[in-house]
PDB file of C-alpha atoms in Angstrom:
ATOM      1  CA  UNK A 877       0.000   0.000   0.000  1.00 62.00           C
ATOM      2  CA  UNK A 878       1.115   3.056  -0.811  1.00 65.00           C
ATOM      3  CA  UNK A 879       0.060   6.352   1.072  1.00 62.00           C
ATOM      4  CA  UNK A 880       0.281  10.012  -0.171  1.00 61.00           C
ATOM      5  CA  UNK A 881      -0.359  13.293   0.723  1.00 59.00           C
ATOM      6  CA  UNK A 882      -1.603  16.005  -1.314  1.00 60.00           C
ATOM      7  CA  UNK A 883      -0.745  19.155   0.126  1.00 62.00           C
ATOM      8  CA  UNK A 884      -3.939  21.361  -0.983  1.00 56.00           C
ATOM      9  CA  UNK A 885      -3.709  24.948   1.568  1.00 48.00           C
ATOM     10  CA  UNK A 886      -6.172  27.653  -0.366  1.00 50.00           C
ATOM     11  CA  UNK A 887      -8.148  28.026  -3.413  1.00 49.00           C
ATOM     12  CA  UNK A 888      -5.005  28.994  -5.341  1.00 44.00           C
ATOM     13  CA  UNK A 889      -3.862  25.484  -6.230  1.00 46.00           C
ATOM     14  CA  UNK A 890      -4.298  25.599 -10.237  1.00 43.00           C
ATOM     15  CA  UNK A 891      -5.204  22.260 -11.884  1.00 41.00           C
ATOM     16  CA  UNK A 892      -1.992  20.866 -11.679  1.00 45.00           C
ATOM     17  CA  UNK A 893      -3.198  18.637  -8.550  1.00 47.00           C
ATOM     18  CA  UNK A 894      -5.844  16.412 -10.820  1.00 48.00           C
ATOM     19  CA  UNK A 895      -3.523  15.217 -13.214  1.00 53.00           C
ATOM     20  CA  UNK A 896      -0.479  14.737 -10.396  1.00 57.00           C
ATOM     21  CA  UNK A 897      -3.189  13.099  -8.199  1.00 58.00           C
ATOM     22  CA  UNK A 898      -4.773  11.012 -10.792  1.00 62.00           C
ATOM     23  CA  UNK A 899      -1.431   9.525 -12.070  1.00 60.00           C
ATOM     24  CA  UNK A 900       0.079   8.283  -8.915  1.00 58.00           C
ATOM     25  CA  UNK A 901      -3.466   6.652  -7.981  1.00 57.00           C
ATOM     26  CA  UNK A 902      -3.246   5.091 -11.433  1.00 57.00           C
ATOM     27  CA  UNK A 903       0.478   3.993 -10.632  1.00 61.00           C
ATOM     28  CA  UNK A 904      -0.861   2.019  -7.033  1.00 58.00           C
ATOM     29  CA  UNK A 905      -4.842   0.572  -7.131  1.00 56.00           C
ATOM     30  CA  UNK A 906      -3.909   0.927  -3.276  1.00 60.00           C
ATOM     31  CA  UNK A 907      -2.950   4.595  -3.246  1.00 59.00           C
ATOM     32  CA  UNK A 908      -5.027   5.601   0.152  1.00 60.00           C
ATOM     33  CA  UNK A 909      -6.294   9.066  -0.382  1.00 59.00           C
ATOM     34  CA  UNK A 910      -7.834  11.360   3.027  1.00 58.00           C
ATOM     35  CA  UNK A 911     -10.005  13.634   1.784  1.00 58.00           C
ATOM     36  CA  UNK A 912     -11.943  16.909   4.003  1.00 60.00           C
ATOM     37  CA  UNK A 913      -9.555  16.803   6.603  1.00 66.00           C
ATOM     38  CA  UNK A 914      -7.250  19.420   7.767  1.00 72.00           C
ATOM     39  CA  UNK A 915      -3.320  18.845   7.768  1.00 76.00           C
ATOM     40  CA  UNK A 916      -3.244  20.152  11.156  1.00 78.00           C
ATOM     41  CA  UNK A 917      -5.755  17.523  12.349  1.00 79.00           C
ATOM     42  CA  UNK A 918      -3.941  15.062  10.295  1.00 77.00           C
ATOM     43  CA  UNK A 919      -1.147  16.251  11.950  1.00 80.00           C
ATOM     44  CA  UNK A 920      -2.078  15.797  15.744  1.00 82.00           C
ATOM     45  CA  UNK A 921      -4.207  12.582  15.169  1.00 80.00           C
ATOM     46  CA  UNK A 922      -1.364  10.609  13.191  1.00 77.00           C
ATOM     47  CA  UNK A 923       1.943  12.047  12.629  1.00 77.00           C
ATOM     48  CA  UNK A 924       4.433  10.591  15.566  1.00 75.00           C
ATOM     49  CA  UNK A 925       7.740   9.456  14.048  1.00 75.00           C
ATOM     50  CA  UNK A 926       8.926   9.106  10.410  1.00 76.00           C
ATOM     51  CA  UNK A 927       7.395   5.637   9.975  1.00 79.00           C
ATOM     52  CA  UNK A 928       3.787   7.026  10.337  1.00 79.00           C
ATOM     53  CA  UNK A 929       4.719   9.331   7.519  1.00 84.00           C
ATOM     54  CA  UNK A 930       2.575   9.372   4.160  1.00 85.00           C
ATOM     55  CA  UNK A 931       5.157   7.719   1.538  1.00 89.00           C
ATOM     56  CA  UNK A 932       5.081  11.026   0.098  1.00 90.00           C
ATOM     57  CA  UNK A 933       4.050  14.184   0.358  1.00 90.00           C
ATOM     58  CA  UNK A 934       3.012  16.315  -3.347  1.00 92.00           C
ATOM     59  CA  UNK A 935       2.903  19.905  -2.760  1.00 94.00           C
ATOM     60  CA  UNK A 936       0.869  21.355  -6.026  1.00 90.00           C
ATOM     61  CA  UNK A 937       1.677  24.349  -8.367  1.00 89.00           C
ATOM     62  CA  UNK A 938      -0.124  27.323  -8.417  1.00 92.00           C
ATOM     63  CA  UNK A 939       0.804  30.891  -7.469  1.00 94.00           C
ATOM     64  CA  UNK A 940      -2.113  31.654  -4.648  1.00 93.00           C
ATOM     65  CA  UNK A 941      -1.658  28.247  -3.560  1.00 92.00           C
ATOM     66  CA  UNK A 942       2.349  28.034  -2.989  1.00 95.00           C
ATOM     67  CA  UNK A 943       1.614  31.549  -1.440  1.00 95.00           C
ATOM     68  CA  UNK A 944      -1.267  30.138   1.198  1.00 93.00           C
ATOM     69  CA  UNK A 945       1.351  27.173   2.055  1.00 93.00           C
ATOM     70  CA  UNK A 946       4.224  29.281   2.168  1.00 96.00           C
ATOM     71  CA  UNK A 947       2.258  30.599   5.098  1.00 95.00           C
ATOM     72  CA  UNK A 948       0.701  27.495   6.678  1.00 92.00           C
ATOM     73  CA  UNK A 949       2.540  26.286   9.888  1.00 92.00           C
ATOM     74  CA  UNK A 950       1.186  22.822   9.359  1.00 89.00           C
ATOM     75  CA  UNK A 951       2.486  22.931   6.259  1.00 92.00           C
ATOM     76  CA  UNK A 952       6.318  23.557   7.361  1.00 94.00           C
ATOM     77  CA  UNK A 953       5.778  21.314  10.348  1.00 91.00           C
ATOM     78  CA  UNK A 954       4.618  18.365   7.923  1.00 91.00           C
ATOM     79  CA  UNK A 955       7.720  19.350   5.371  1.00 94.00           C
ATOM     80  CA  UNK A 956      10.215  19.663   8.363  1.00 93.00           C
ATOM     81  CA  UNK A 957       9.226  15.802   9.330  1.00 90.00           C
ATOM     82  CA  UNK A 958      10.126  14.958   5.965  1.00 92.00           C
ATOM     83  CA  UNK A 959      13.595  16.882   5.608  1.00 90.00           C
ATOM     84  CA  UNK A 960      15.699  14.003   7.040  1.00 86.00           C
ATOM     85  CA  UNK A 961      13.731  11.334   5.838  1.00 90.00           C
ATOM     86  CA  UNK A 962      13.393   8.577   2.387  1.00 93.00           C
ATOM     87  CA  UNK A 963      10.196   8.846   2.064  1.00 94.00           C
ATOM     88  CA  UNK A 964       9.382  11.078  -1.864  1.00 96.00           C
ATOM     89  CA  UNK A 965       8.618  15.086  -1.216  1.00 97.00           C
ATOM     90  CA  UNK A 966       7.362  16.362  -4.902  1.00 97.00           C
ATOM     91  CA  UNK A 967       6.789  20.148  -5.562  1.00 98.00           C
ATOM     92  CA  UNK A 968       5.668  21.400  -8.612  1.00 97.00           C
ATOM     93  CA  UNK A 969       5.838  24.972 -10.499  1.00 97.00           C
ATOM     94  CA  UNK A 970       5.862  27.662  -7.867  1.00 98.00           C
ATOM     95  CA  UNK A 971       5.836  24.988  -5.193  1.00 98.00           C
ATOM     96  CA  UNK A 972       9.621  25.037  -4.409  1.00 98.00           C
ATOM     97  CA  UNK A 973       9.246  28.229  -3.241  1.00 98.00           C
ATOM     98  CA  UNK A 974       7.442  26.780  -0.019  1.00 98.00           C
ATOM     99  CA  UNK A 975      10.887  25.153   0.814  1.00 98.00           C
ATOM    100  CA  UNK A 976      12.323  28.488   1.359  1.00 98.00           C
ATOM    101  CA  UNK A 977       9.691  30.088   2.957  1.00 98.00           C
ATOM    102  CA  UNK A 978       8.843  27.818   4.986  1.00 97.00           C
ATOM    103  CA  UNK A 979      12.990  28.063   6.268  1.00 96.00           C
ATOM    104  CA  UNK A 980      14.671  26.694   3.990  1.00 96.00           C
ATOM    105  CA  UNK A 981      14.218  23.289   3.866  1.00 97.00           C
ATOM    106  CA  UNK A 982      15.687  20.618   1.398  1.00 97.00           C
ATOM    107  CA  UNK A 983      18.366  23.891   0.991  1.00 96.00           C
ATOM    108  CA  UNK A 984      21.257  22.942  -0.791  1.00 97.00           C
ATOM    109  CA  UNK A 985      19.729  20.419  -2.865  1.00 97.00           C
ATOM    110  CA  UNK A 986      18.908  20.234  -6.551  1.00 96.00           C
ATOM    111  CA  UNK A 987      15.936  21.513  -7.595  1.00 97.00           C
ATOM    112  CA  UNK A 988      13.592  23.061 -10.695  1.00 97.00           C
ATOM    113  CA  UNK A 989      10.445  25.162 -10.415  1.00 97.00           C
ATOM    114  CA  UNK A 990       8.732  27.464 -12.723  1.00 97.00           C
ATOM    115  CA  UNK A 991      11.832  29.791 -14.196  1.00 97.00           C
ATOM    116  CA  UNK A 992      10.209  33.029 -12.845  1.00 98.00           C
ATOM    117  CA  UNK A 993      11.368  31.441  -9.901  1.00 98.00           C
ATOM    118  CA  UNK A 994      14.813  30.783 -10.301  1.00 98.00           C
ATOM    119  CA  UNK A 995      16.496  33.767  -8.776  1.00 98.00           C
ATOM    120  CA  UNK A 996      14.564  33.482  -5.345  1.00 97.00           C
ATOM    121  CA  UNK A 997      15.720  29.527  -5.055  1.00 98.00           C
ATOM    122  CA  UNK A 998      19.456  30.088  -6.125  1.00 98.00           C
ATOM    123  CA  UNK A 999      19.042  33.145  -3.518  1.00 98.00           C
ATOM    124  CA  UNK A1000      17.975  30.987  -0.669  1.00 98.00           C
ATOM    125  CA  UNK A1001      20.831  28.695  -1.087  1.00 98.00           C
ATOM    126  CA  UNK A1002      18.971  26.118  -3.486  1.00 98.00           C
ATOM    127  CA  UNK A1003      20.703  24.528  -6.576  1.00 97.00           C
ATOM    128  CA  UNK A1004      18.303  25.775  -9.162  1.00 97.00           C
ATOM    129  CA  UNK A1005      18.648  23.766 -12.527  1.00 94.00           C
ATOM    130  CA  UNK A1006      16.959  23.690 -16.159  1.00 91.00           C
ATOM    131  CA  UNK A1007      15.797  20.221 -16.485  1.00 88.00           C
ATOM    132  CA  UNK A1008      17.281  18.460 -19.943  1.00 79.00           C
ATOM    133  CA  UNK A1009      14.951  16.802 -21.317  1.00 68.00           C
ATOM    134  CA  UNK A1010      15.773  13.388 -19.830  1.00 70.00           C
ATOM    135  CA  UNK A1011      14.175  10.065 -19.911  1.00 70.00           C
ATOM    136  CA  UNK A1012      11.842  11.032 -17.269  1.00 71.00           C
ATOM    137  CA  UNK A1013      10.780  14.711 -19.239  1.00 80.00           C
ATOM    138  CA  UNK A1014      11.843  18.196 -17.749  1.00 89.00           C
ATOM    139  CA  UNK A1015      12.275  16.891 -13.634  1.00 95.00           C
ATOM    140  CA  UNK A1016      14.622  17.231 -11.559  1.00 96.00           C
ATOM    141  CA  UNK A1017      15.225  14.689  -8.806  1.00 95.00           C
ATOM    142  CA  UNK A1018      17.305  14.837  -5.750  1.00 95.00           C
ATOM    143  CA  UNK A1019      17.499  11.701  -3.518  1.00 94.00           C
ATOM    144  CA  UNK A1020      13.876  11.939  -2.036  1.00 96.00           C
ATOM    145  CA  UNK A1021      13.316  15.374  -3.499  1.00 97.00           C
ATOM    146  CA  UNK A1022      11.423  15.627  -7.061  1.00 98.00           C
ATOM    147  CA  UNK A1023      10.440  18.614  -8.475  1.00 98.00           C
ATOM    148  CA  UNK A1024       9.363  20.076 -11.766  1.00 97.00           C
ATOM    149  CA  UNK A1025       8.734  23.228 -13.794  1.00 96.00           C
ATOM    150  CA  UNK A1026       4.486  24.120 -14.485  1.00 94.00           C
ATOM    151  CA  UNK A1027       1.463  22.960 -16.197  1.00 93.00           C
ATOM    152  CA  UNK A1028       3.141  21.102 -19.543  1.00 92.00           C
ATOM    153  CA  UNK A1029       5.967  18.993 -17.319  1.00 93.00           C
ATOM    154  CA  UNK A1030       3.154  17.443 -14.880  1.00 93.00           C
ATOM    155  CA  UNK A1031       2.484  14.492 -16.527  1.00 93.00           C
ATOM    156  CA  UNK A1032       6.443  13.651 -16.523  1.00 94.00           C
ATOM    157  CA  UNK A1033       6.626  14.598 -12.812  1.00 96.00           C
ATOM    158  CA  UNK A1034       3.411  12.672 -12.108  1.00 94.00           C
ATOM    159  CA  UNK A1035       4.854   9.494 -13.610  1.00 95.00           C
ATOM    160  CA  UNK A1036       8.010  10.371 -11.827  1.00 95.00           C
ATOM    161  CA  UNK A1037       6.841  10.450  -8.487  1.00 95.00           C
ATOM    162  CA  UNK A1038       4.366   6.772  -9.448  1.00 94.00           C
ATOM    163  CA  UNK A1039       7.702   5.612 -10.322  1.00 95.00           C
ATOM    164  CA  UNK A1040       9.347   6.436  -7.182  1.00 95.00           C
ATOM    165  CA  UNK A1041       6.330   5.009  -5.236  1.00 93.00           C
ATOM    166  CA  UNK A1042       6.103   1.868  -7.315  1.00 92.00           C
ATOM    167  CA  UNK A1043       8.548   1.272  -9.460  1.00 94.00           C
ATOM    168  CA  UNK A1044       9.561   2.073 -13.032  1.00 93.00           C
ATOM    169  CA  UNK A1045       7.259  -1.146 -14.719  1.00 94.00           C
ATOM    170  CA  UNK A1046       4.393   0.174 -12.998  1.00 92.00           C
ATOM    171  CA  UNK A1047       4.555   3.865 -13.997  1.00 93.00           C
ATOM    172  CA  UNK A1048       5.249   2.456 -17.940  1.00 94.00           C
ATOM    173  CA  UNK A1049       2.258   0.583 -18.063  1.00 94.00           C
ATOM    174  CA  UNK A1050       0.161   3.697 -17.030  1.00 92.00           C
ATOM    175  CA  UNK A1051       1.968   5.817 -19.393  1.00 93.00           C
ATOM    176  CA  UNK A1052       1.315   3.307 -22.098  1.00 94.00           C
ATOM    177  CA  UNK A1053      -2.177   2.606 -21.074  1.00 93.00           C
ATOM    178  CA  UNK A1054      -2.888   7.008 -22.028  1.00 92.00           C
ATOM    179  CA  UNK A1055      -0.665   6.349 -24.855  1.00 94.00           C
ATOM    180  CA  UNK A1056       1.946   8.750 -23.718  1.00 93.00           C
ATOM    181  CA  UNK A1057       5.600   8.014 -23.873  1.00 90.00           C
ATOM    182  CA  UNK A1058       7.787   7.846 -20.808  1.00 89.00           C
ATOM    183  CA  UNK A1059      10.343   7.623 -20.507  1.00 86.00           C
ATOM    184  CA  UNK A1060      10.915   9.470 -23.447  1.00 78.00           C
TER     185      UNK A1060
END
Protein backbone atom coordinates (compact mmCIF):
# COMPACT_ATOMS: atom_id res chain seq x y z
CA UNK A 1 0.00 0.00 0.00
CA UNK A 2 1.11 3.06 -0.81
CA UNK A 3 0.06 6.35 1.07
CA UNK A 4 0.28 10.01 -0.17
CA UNK A 5 -0.36 13.29 0.72
CA UNK A 6 -1.60 16.01 -1.31
CA UNK A 7 -0.74 19.16 0.13
CA UNK A 8 -3.94 21.36 -0.98
CA UNK A 9 -3.71 24.95 1.57
CA UNK A 10 -6.17 27.65 -0.37
CA UNK A 11 -8.15 28.03 -3.41
CA UNK A 12 -5.01 28.99 -5.34
CA UNK A 13 -3.86 25.48 -6.23
CA UNK A 14 -4.30 25.60 -10.24
CA UNK A 15 -5.20 22.26 -11.88
CA UNK A 16 -1.99 20.87 -11.68
CA UNK A 17 -3.20 18.64 -8.55
CA UNK A 18 -5.84 16.41 -10.82
CA UNK A 19 -3.52 15.22 -13.21
CA UNK A 20 -0.48 14.74 -10.40
CA UNK A 21 -3.19 13.10 -8.20
CA UNK A 22 -4.77 11.01 -10.79
CA UNK A 23 -1.43 9.52 -12.07
CA UNK A 24 0.08 8.28 -8.92
CA UNK A 25 -3.47 6.65 -7.98
CA UNK A 26 -3.25 5.09 -11.43
CA UNK A 27 0.48 3.99 -10.63
CA UNK A 28 -0.86 2.02 -7.03
CA UNK A 29 -4.84 0.57 -7.13
CA UNK A 30 -3.91 0.93 -3.28
CA UNK A 31 -2.95 4.59 -3.25
CA UNK A 32 -5.03 5.60 0.15
CA UNK A 33 -6.29 9.07 -0.38
CA UNK A 34 -7.83 11.36 3.03
CA UNK A 35 -10.01 13.63 1.78
CA UNK A 36 -11.94 16.91 4.00
CA UNK A 37 -9.56 16.80 6.60
CA UNK A 38 -7.25 19.42 7.77
CA UNK A 39 -3.32 18.85 7.77
CA UNK A 40 -3.24 20.15 11.16
CA UNK A 41 -5.76 17.52 12.35
CA UNK A 42 -3.94 15.06 10.29
CA UNK A 43 -1.15 16.25 11.95
CA UNK A 44 -2.08 15.80 15.74
CA UNK A 45 -4.21 12.58 15.17
CA UNK A 46 -1.36 10.61 13.19
CA UNK A 47 1.94 12.05 12.63
CA UNK A 48 4.43 10.59 15.57
CA UNK A 49 7.74 9.46 14.05
CA UNK A 50 8.93 9.11 10.41
CA UNK A 51 7.40 5.64 9.97
CA UNK A 52 3.79 7.03 10.34
CA UNK A 53 4.72 9.33 7.52
CA UNK A 54 2.57 9.37 4.16
CA UNK A 55 5.16 7.72 1.54
CA UNK A 56 5.08 11.03 0.10
CA UNK A 57 4.05 14.18 0.36
CA UNK A 58 3.01 16.32 -3.35
CA UNK A 59 2.90 19.90 -2.76
CA UNK A 60 0.87 21.35 -6.03
CA UNK A 61 1.68 24.35 -8.37
CA UNK A 62 -0.12 27.32 -8.42
CA UNK A 63 0.80 30.89 -7.47
CA UNK A 64 -2.11 31.65 -4.65
CA UNK A 65 -1.66 28.25 -3.56
CA UNK A 66 2.35 28.03 -2.99
CA UNK A 67 1.61 31.55 -1.44
CA UNK A 68 -1.27 30.14 1.20
CA UNK A 69 1.35 27.17 2.05
CA UNK A 70 4.22 29.28 2.17
CA UNK A 71 2.26 30.60 5.10
CA UNK A 72 0.70 27.49 6.68
CA UNK A 73 2.54 26.29 9.89
CA UNK A 74 1.19 22.82 9.36
CA UNK A 75 2.49 22.93 6.26
CA UNK A 76 6.32 23.56 7.36
CA UNK A 77 5.78 21.31 10.35
CA UNK A 78 4.62 18.37 7.92
CA UNK A 79 7.72 19.35 5.37
CA UNK A 80 10.21 19.66 8.36
CA UNK A 81 9.23 15.80 9.33
CA UNK A 82 10.13 14.96 5.96
CA UNK A 83 13.59 16.88 5.61
CA UNK A 84 15.70 14.00 7.04
CA UNK A 85 13.73 11.33 5.84
CA UNK A 86 13.39 8.58 2.39
CA UNK A 87 10.20 8.85 2.06
CA UNK A 88 9.38 11.08 -1.86
CA UNK A 89 8.62 15.09 -1.22
CA UNK A 90 7.36 16.36 -4.90
CA UNK A 91 6.79 20.15 -5.56
CA UNK A 92 5.67 21.40 -8.61
CA UNK A 93 5.84 24.97 -10.50
CA UNK A 94 5.86 27.66 -7.87
CA UNK A 95 5.84 24.99 -5.19
CA UNK A 96 9.62 25.04 -4.41
CA UNK A 97 9.25 28.23 -3.24
CA UNK A 98 7.44 26.78 -0.02
CA UNK A 99 10.89 25.15 0.81
CA UNK A 100 12.32 28.49 1.36
CA UNK A 101 9.69 30.09 2.96
CA UNK A 102 8.84 27.82 4.99
CA UNK A 103 12.99 28.06 6.27
CA UNK A 104 14.67 26.69 3.99
CA UNK A 105 14.22 23.29 3.87
CA UNK A 106 15.69 20.62 1.40
CA UNK A 107 18.37 23.89 0.99
CA UNK A 108 21.26 22.94 -0.79
CA UNK A 109 19.73 20.42 -2.87
CA UNK A 110 18.91 20.23 -6.55
CA UNK A 111 15.94 21.51 -7.60
CA UNK A 112 13.59 23.06 -10.70
CA UNK A 113 10.45 25.16 -10.42
CA UNK A 114 8.73 27.46 -12.72
CA UNK A 115 11.83 29.79 -14.20
CA UNK A 116 10.21 33.03 -12.84
CA UNK A 117 11.37 31.44 -9.90
CA UNK A 118 14.81 30.78 -10.30
CA UNK A 119 16.50 33.77 -8.78
CA UNK A 120 14.56 33.48 -5.35
CA UNK A 121 15.72 29.53 -5.05
CA UNK A 122 19.46 30.09 -6.12
CA UNK A 123 19.04 33.15 -3.52
CA UNK A 124 17.98 30.99 -0.67
CA UNK A 125 20.83 28.70 -1.09
CA UNK A 126 18.97 26.12 -3.49
CA UNK A 127 20.70 24.53 -6.58
CA UNK A 128 18.30 25.77 -9.16
CA UNK A 129 18.65 23.77 -12.53
CA UNK A 130 16.96 23.69 -16.16
CA UNK A 131 15.80 20.22 -16.48
CA UNK A 132 17.28 18.46 -19.94
CA UNK A 133 14.95 16.80 -21.32
CA UNK A 134 15.77 13.39 -19.83
CA UNK A 135 14.18 10.07 -19.91
CA UNK A 136 11.84 11.03 -17.27
CA UNK A 137 10.78 14.71 -19.24
CA UNK A 138 11.84 18.20 -17.75
CA UNK A 139 12.28 16.89 -13.63
CA UNK A 140 14.62 17.23 -11.56
CA UNK A 141 15.22 14.69 -8.81
CA UNK A 142 17.31 14.84 -5.75
CA UNK A 143 17.50 11.70 -3.52
CA UNK A 144 13.88 11.94 -2.04
CA UNK A 145 13.32 15.37 -3.50
CA UNK A 146 11.42 15.63 -7.06
CA UNK A 147 10.44 18.61 -8.47
CA UNK A 148 9.36 20.08 -11.77
CA UNK A 149 8.73 23.23 -13.79
CA UNK A 150 4.49 24.12 -14.48
CA UNK A 151 1.46 22.96 -16.20
CA UNK A 152 3.14 21.10 -19.54
CA UNK A 153 5.97 18.99 -17.32
CA UNK A 154 3.15 17.44 -14.88
CA UNK A 155 2.48 14.49 -16.53
CA UNK A 156 6.44 13.65 -16.52
CA UNK A 157 6.63 14.60 -12.81
CA UNK A 158 3.41 12.67 -12.11
CA UNK A 159 4.85 9.49 -13.61
CA UNK A 160 8.01 10.37 -11.83
CA UNK A 161 6.84 10.45 -8.49
CA UNK A 162 4.37 6.77 -9.45
CA UNK A 163 7.70 5.61 -10.32
CA UNK A 164 9.35 6.44 -7.18
CA UNK A 165 6.33 5.01 -5.24
CA UNK A 166 6.10 1.87 -7.32
CA UNK A 167 8.55 1.27 -9.46
CA UNK A 168 9.56 2.07 -13.03
CA UNK A 169 7.26 -1.15 -14.72
CA UNK A 170 4.39 0.17 -13.00
CA UNK A 171 4.55 3.86 -14.00
CA UNK A 172 5.25 2.46 -17.94
CA UNK A 173 2.26 0.58 -18.06
CA UNK A 174 0.16 3.70 -17.03
CA UNK A 175 1.97 5.82 -19.39
CA UNK A 176 1.31 3.31 -22.10
CA UNK A 177 -2.18 2.61 -21.07
CA UNK A 178 -2.89 7.01 -22.03
CA UNK A 179 -0.67 6.35 -24.86
CA UNK A 180 1.95 8.75 -23.72
CA UNK A 181 5.60 8.01 -23.87
CA UNK A 182 7.79 7.85 -20.81
CA UNK A 183 10.34 7.62 -20.51
CA UNK A 184 10.91 9.47 -23.45
Amino acid sequence: DVTVALVQDGDGAEHEHTSNADLVARCSRNVGVQADVTLAKYLADHISDEASLPDAIILPGGLEGSRAMSKAPAVGELLRHYQNSAKIVAAICAAPTVFAAQGNLFAGRRLTSYPAFKDTLNGAGYAWQEPEQSANGRVVRDGNLITSMGPATSFDFALTVGAALTGQETAEKVASAMLYKWPH
